[in-house]
Coordinates of C-alpha atoms and ligand atoms in Angstrom, one line a residue:
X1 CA 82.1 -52.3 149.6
X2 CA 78.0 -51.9 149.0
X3 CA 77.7 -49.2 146.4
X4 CA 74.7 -47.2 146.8
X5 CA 72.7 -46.2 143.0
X6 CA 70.3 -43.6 142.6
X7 CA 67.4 -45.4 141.1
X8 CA 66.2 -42.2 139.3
X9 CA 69.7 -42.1 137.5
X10 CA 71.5 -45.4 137.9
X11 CA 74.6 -43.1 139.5
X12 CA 76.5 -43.5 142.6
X13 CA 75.6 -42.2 145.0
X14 CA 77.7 -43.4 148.0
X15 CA 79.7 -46.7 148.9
X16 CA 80.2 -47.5 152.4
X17 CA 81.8 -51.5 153.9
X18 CA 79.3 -53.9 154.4
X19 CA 79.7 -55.3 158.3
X20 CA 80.1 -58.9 158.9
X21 CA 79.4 -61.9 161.4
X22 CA 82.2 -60.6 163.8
X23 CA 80.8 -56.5 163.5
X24 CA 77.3 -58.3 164.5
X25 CA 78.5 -60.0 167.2
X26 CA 79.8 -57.2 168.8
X27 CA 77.2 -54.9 168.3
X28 CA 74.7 -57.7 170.0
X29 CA 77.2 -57.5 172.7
X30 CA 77.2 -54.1 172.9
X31 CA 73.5 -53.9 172.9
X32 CA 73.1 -55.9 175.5
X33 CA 74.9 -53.4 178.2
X34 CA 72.6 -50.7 176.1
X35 CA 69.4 -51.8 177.8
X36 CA 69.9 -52.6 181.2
X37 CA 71.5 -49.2 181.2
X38 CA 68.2 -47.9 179.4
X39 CA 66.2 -49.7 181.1
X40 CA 67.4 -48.8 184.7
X41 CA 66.5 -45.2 184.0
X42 CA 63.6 -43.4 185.2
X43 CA 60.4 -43.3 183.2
X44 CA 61.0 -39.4 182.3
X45 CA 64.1 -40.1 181.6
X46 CA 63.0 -42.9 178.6
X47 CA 60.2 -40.3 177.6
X48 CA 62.8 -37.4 177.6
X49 CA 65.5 -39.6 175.2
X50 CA 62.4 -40.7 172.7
X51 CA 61.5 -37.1 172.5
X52 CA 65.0 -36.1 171.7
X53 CA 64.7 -38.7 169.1
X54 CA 61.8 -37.2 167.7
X55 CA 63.2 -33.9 168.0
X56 CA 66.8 -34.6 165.5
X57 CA 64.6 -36.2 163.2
X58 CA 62.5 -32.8 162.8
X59 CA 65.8 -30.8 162.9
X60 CA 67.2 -32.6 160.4
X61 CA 63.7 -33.9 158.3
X62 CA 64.7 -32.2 155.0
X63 CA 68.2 -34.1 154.9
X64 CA 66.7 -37.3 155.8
X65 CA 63.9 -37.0 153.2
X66 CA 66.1 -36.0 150.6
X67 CA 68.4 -39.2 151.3
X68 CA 65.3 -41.4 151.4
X69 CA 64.1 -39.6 148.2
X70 CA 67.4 -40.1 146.2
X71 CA 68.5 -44.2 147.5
X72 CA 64.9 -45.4 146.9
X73 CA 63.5 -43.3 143.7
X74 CA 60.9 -41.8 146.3
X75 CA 59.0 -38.3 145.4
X76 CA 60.2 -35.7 147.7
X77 CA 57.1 -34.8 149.0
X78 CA 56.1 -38.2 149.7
X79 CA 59.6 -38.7 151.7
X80 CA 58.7 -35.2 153.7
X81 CA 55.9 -36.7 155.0
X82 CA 57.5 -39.8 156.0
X83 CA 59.7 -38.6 157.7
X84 CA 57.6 -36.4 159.5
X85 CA 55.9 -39.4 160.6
X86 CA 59.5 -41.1 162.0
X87 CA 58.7 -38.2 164.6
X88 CA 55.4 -38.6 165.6
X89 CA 56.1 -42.2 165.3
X90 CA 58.9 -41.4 168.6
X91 CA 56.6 -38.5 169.8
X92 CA 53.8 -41.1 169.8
X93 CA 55.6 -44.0 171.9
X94 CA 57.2 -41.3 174.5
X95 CA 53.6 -40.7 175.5
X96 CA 53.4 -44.2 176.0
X97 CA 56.5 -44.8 178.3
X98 CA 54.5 -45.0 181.9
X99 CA 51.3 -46.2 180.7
X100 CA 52.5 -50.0 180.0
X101 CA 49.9 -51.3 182.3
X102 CA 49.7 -54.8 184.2
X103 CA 46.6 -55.9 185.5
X104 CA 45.2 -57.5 189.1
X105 CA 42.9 -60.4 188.9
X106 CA 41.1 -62.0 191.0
X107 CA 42.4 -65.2 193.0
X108 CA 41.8 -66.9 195.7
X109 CA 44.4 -67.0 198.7
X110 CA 46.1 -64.0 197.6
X111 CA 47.0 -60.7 195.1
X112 CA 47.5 -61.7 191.5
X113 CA 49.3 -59.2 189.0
X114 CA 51.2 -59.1 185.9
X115 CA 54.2 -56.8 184.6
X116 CA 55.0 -55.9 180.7
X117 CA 59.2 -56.3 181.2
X118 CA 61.3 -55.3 178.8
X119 CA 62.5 -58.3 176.4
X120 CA 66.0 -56.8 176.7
X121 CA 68.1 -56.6 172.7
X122 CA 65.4 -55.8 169.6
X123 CA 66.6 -56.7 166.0
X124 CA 64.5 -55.2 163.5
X125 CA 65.4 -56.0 159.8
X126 CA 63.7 -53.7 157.9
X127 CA 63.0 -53.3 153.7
X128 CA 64.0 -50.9 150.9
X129 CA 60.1 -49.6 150.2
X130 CA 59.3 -47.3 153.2
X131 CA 63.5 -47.7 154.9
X132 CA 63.3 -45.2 157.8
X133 CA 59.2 -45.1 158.6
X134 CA 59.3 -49.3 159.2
X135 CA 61.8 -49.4 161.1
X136 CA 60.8 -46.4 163.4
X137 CA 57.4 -48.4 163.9
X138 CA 59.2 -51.0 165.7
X139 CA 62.4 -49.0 166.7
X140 CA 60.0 -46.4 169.0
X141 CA 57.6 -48.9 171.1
X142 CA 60.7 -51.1 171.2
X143 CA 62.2 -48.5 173.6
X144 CA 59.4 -47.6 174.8
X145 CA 59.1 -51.2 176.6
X146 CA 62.6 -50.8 177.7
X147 CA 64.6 -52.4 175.3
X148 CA 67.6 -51.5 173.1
X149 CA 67.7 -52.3 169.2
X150 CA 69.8 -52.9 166.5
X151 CA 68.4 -52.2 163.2
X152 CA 69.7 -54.1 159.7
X153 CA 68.3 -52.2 156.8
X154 CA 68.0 -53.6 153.4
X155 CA 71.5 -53.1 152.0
X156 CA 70.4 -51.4 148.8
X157 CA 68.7 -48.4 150.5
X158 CA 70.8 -48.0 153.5
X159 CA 71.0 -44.4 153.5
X160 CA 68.7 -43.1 155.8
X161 CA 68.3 -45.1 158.6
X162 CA 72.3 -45.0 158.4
X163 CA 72.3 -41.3 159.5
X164 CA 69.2 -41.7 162.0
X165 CA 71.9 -43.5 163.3
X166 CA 74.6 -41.0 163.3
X167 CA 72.1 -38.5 164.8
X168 CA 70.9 -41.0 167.8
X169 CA 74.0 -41.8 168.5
X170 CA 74.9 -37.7 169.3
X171 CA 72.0 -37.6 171.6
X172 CA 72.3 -37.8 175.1
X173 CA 71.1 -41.4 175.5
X174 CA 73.2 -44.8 176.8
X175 CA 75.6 -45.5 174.4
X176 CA 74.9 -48.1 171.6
X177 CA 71.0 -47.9 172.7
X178 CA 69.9 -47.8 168.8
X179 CA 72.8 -49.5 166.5
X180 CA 72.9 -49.5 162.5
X181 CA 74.5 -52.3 160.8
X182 CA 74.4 -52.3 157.2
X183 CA 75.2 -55.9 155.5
X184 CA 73.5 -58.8 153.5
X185 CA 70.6 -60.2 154.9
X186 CA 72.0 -63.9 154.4
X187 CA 75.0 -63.0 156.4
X188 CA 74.5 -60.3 159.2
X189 CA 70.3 -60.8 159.4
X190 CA 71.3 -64.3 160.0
X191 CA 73.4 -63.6 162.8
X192 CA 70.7 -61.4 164.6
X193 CA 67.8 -64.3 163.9
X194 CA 70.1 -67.2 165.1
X195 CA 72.3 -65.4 167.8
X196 CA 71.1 -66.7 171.6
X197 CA 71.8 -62.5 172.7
X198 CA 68.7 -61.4 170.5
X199 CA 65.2 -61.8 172.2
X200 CA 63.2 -60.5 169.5
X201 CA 63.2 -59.9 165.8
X202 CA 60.7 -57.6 164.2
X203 CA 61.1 -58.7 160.3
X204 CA 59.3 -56.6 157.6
X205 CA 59.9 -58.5 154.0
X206 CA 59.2 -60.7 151.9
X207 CA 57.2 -63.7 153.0
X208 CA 59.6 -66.1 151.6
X209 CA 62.3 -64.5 153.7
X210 CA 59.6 -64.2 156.7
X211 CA 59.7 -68.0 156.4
X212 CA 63.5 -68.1 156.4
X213 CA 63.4 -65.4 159.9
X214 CA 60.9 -68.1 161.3
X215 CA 63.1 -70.9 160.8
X216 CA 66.0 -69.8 161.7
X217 CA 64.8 -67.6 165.2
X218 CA 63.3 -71.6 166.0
X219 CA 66.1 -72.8 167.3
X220 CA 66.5 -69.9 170.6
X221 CA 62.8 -69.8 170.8
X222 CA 62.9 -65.8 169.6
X223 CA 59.8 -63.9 169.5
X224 CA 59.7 -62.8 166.5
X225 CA 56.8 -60.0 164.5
X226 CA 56.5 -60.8 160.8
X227 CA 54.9 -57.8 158.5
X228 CA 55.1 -59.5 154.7
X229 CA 53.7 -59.4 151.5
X230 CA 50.2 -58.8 150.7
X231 CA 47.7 -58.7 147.8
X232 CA 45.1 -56.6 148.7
X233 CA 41.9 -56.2 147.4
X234 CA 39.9 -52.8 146.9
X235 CA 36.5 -53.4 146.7
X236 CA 34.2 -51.1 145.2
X237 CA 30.1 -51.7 145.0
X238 CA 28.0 -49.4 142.6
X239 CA 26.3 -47.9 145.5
X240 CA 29.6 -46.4 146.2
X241 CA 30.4 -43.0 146.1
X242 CA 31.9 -43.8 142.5
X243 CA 33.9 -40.0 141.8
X244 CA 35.9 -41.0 145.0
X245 CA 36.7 -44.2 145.3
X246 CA 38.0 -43.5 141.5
X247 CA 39.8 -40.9 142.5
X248 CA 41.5 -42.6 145.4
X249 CA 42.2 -46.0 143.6
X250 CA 45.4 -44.9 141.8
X251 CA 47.1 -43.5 144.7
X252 CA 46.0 -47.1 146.5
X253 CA 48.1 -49.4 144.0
X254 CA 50.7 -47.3 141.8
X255 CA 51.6 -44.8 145.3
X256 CA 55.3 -45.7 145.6
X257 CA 55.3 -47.0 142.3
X258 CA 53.4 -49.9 143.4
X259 CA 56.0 -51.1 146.2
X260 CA 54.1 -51.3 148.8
X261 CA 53.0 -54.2 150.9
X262 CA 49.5 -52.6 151.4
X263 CA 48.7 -51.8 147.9
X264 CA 45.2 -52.3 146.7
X265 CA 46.7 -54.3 143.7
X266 CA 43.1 -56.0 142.8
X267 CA 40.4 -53.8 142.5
X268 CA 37.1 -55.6 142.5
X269 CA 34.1 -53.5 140.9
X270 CA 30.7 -54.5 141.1
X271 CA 29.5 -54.9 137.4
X272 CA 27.2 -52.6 137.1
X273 CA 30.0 -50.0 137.4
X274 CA 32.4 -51.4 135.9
X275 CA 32.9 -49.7 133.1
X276 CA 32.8 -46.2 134.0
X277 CA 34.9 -47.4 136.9
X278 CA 37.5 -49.0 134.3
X279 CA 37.8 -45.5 132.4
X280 CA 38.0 -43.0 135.1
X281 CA 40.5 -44.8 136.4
X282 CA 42.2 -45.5 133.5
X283 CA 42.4 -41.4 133.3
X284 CA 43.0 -40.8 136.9
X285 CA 46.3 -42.9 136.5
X286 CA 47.6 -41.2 133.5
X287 CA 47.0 -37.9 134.9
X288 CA 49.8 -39.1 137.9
X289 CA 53.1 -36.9 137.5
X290 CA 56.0 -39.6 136.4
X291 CA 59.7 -38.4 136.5
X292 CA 62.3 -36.9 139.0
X293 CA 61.8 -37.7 142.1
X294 CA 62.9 -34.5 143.8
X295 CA 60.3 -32.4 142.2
X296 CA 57.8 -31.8 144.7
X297 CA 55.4 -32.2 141.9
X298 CA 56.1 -36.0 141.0
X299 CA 53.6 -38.6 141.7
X300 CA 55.7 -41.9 141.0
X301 CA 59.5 -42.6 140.8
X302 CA 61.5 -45.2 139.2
X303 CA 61.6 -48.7 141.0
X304 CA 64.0 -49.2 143.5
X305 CA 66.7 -51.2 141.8
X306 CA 67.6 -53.3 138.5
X307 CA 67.0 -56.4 139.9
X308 CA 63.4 -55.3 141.4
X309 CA 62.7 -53.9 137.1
X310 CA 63.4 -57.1 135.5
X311 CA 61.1 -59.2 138.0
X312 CA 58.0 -56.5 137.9
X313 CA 58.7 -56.5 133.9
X314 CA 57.9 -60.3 134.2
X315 CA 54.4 -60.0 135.2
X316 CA 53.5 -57.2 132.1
X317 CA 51.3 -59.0 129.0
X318 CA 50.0 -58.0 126.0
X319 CA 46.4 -57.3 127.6
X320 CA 48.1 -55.3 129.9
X321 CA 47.1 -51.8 129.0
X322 CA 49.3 -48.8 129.2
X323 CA 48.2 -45.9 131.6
X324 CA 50.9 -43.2 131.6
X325 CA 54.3 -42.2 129.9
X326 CA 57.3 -43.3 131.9
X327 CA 60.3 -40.9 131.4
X328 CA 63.2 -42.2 128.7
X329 CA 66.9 -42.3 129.1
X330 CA 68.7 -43.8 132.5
X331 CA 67.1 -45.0 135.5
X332 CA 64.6 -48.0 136.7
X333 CA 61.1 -46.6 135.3
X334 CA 58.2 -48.0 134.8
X335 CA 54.9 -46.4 133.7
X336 CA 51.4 -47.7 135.6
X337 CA 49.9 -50.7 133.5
X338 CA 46.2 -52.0 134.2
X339 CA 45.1 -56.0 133.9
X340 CA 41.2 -55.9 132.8
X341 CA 38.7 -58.7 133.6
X342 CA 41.9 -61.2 133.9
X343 CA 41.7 -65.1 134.7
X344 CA 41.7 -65.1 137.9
X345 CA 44.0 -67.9 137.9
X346 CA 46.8 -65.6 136.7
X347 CA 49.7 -64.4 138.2
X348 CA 48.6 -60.3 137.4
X349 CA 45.9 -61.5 140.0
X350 CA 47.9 -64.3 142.4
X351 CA 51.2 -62.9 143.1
X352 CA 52.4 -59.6 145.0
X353 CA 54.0 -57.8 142.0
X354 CA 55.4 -55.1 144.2
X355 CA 55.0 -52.8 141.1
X356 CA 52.7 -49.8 139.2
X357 CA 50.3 -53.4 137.7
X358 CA 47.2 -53.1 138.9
X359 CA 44.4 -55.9 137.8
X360 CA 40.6 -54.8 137.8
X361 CA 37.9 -57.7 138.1
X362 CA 34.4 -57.4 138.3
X363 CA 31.7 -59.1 140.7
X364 CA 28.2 -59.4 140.3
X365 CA 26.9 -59.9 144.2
X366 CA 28.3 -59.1 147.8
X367 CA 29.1 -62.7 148.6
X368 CA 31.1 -62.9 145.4
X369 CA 33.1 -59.7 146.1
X370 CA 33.5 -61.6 149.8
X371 CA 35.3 -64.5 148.1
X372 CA 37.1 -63.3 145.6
X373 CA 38.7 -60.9 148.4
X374 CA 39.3 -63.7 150.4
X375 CA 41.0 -66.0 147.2
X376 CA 44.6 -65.1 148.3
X377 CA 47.6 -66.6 150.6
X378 CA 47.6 -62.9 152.3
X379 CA 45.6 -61.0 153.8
X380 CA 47.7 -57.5 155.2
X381 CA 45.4 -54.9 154.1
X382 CA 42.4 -53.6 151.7
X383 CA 39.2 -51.2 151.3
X384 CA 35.7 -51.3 151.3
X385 CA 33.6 -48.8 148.9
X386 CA 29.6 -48.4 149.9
X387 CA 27.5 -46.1 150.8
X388 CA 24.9 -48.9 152.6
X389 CA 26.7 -48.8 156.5
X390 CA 25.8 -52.3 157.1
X391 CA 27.1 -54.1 153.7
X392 CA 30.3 -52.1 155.0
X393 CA 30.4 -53.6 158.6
X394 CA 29.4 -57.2 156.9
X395 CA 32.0 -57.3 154.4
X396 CA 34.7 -55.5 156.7
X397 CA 34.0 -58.5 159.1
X398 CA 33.9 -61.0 156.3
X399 CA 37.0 -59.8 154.6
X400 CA 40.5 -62.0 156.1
X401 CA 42.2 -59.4 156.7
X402 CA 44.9 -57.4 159.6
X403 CA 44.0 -53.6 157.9
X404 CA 40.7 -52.5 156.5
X405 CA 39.1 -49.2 155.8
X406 CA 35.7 -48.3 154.7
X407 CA 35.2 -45.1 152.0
X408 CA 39.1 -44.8 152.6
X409 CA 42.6 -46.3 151.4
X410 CA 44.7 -45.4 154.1
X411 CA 46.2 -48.5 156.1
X412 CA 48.5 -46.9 158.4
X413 CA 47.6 -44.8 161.6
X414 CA 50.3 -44.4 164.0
X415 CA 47.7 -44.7 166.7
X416 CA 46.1 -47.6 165.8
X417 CA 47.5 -51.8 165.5
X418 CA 49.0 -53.0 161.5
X419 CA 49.7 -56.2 160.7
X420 CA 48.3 -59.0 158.5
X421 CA 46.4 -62.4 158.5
X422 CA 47.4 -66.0 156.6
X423 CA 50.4 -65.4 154.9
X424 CA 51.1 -61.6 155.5
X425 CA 52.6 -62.7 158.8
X426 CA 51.7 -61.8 162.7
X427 CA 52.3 -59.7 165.6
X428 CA 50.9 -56.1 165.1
X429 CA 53.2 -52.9 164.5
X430 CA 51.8 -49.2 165.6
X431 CA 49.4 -48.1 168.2
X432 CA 49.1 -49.7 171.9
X433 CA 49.4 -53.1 170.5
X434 CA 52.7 -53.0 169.8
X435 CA 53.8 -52.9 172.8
X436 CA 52.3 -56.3 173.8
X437 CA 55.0 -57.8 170.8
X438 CA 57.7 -55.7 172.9
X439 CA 57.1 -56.8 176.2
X440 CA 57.2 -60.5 178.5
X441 CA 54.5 -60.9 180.1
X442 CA 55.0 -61.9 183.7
X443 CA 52.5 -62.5 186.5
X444 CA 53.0 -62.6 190.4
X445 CA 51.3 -64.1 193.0
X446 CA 51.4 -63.4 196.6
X447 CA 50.5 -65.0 199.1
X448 CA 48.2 -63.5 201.7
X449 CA 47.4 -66.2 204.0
X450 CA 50.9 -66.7 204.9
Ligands
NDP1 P1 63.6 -59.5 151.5 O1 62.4 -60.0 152.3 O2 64.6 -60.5 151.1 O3 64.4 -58.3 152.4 C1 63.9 -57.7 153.5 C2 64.9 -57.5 154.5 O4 65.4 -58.8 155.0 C3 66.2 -56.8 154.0 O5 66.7 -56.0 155.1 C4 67.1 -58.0 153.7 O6 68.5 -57.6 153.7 C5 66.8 -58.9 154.9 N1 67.1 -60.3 154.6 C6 67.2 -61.0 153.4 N2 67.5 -62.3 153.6 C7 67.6 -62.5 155.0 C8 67.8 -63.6 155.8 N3 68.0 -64.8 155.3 N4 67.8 -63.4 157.2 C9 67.5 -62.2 157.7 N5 67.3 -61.1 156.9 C10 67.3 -61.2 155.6 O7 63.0 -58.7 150.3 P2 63.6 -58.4 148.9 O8 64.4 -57.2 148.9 O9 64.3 -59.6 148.3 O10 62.3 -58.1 148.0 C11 61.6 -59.2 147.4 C12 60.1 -59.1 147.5 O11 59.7 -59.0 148.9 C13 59.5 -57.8 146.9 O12 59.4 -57.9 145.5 C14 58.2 -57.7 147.6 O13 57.3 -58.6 147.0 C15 58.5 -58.2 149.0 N6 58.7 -57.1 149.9 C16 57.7 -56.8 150.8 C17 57.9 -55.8 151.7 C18 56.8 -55.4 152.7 O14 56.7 -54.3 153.1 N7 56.1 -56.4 153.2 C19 59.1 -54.9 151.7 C20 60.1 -55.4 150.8 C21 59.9 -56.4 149.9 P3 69.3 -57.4 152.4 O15 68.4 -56.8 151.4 O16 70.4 -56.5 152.8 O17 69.8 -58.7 151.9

């Protein structure tokens, strides 16, 4: 039995039976007669069922935010909005049902073309940070490309993409076409990354785990798409518009209490504004509401779990200073803490701390903000703050990196692709791209001379 704890209150919140290698089994079997069903329907038909998808989620947006608010600590407005995005996530990929396009190319002795076919059953083993958004960003262009899925969420924030499941599976769509199994990731996410009836695995995790995916999806040759950890950097220069790129900074690391993949966790400030970046950020952060998560006025929730507190705790020293008042009592808090000017050879400024610690290091030219960017195993995400339009373009096309945005911290546009460089993984979620990591690629030649 997985019992389910409120992270905001350490109560329980629900207990449900964990599934096992047999229950996996079966639902790969079952999957299996899912897509060639799905994938024998007609293109409206596949747009019609994604939009019905789309459409239960809105209808029923307040009960799945609330549940995603309540397993992973998550402010309630923040969950609204992700959920509202699990929609337009569907909506999105509907439109995008009949326009997987092949090409023709030019041969001699004949017509050349190639076909995007369906890879046929999708196992996408999703994390406890952002539970029902991930997997809907690999769920929706999935079908799309005419496959069916199974989805493994991470067992201690099951909640959610549980009752997407219940409310897919009352939709008038081939039976089994999206599956739910809830289970460790040793046990059942081994089956669906080892088993010869899964094509493809779309894994979003750590990147220890990512390596554990790779190995064990060697051995049937699965495709697999890897989203992992990151360490992004946000780097500011002085010609910056300073007021907002201060403003925006907190939201970039300590947003979901820091558990984010994409979080701007080392903030690189040119030194001549340094220190009036230091302060107003310093009072931007402690001006972020901390406390219960389903006041629509909360900024930042506890941390997911026990086990997730005690390995954030690790990376807090004594130069780490305090920004913010985390609430007493029960639950897994933890207020934002800043890392000034620290040796870069520490792990505030090495390791993915997947928590509110943000570390804030100065640079004194554009080549040095370029490698010190750079000095990391990732590279998922980051930002770029100027005000000169080719330092921006120059350092955007220096910086190793999947995700980048200029006078801006936002990473994720349904529209356009997401994924990471070195070791933040491959494959692109989101936007048209996708589609290419849902798809075989087949081409066909005919023979005109005969
Ligand atoms: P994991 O990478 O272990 O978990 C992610 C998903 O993988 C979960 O659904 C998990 O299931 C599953 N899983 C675990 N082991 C296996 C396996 N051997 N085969 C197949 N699936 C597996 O992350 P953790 O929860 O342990 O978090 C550790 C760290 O990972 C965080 O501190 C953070 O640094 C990073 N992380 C990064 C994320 C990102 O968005 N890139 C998201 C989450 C974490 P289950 O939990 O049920 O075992």
């Amino acid at each position: 039995m997985n019992s389910v704890i409120n992270p905001a209150t350490e109560e329980v919140i629900a207990e449900f039976p964990m599934a096992d290698v047999a229950e996996a089994e079966a639902a790969i079997d079952r999957s299996k007669k899912a897509q060639r069903e799905w994938a024998s329907l007609s293109l409206n038909e596949r747009r019609d069922g994604m939009l019905a998808i789309a459409a239960v989620v809105d209808a029923n947006l307040e009960e799945l935010a609330r549940l995603e608010s309540s397993d992973v600590g998550k402010p309630i407005s923040d969950a609204r909005g992700e959920v509202a995005m699990v929609a337009n996530c569907f909506r999105y990929y509907a439109g995008v049902v009949d326009k997987i396009l092949g090409e023709t190319i030019p041969v001699d002795g004949g017509v050349d073309m190639t076909f995007r076919e369906p890879m046929g059953v999708v196992a996408v083993i999703s994390p406890w940070n952002f539970p029902l958004p991930i997997a809907s960003w690999n769920i929706a262009p999935a079908l799309a490309a005419g496959n069916s899925v199974i989805v493994k969420p991470a067992d201690i924030t099951t909640l959610s993409t549980r009752r997407f499941g219940e409310l897919v599976a009352t939709l008038n769509l081939p039976a089994n076409l999206v599956q739910v199994i809830c289970g460790p990731g040793r046990v059942v996410g081994r089956v669906l990354t080892s088993h010869p009836g899964v094509a493809k695995v779309s894994f979003t995790g750590s990147t220890a785990t990512g390596q554990d995916v790779m190995r064990s999806a060697a051995d049937t040759m699965k495709r697999i798409t890897l989203e992992l950890g990151g360490k992004s950097a946000n780097v500011v220069f002085a010609d910056a518009d300073l007021d907002l790129a201060i403003k925006s900074a907190p939201g970039a690391v300590f947003g979901n209490t820091g558990q984010d993949c994409c979080a701007r966790s080392r903030i690189l400030v040119e030194r001549k504004a340094f220190d009036d970046f230091v302060s107003g950020f310093v009072a931007a952060t402690e001006s972020l509401k901390i406390g219960d998560p389903a006041d629509p006025e909360t900024h930042l929730g506890p941390l997911v779990s026990r086990d997730h507190h005690s390995k954030v705790s690790s990376f807090i020293t004594d130069d780490a200073v305090l920004a913010g008042q985390a609430p007493d009592g029960p639950g897994f808090w933890m207020a934002p803490r800043v890392v000034v000017d620290p040796d870069l050879t520490s792990r505030v400024v090495t390791d993915e701390i997947f928590g509110p610690i943000a570390a804030i290091i100065p640079f004194d030219s554009e080549e040095e903000a370029i490698r010190l960017a750079n000095d990391t195993i990732y590279g998922l995400s980051g930002s770029i703050w100027t005000t000169d339009l080719g330092r921006a373009f120059r350092v955007a096309r220096a910086m190793e990196s999947g995700t980048l945005s200029v006078n801006s911290n936002s990473s994720v546009r349904l529209q356009t692709p997401f994924g990471g460089f070195k070791q933040s993984g491959f494959g692109r979620e989101l936007g048209l791209e996708a589609i290419n990591g849902y798809t075989e690629l087949k081409n066909v030649f005919i023979n005109t001379q005969a």
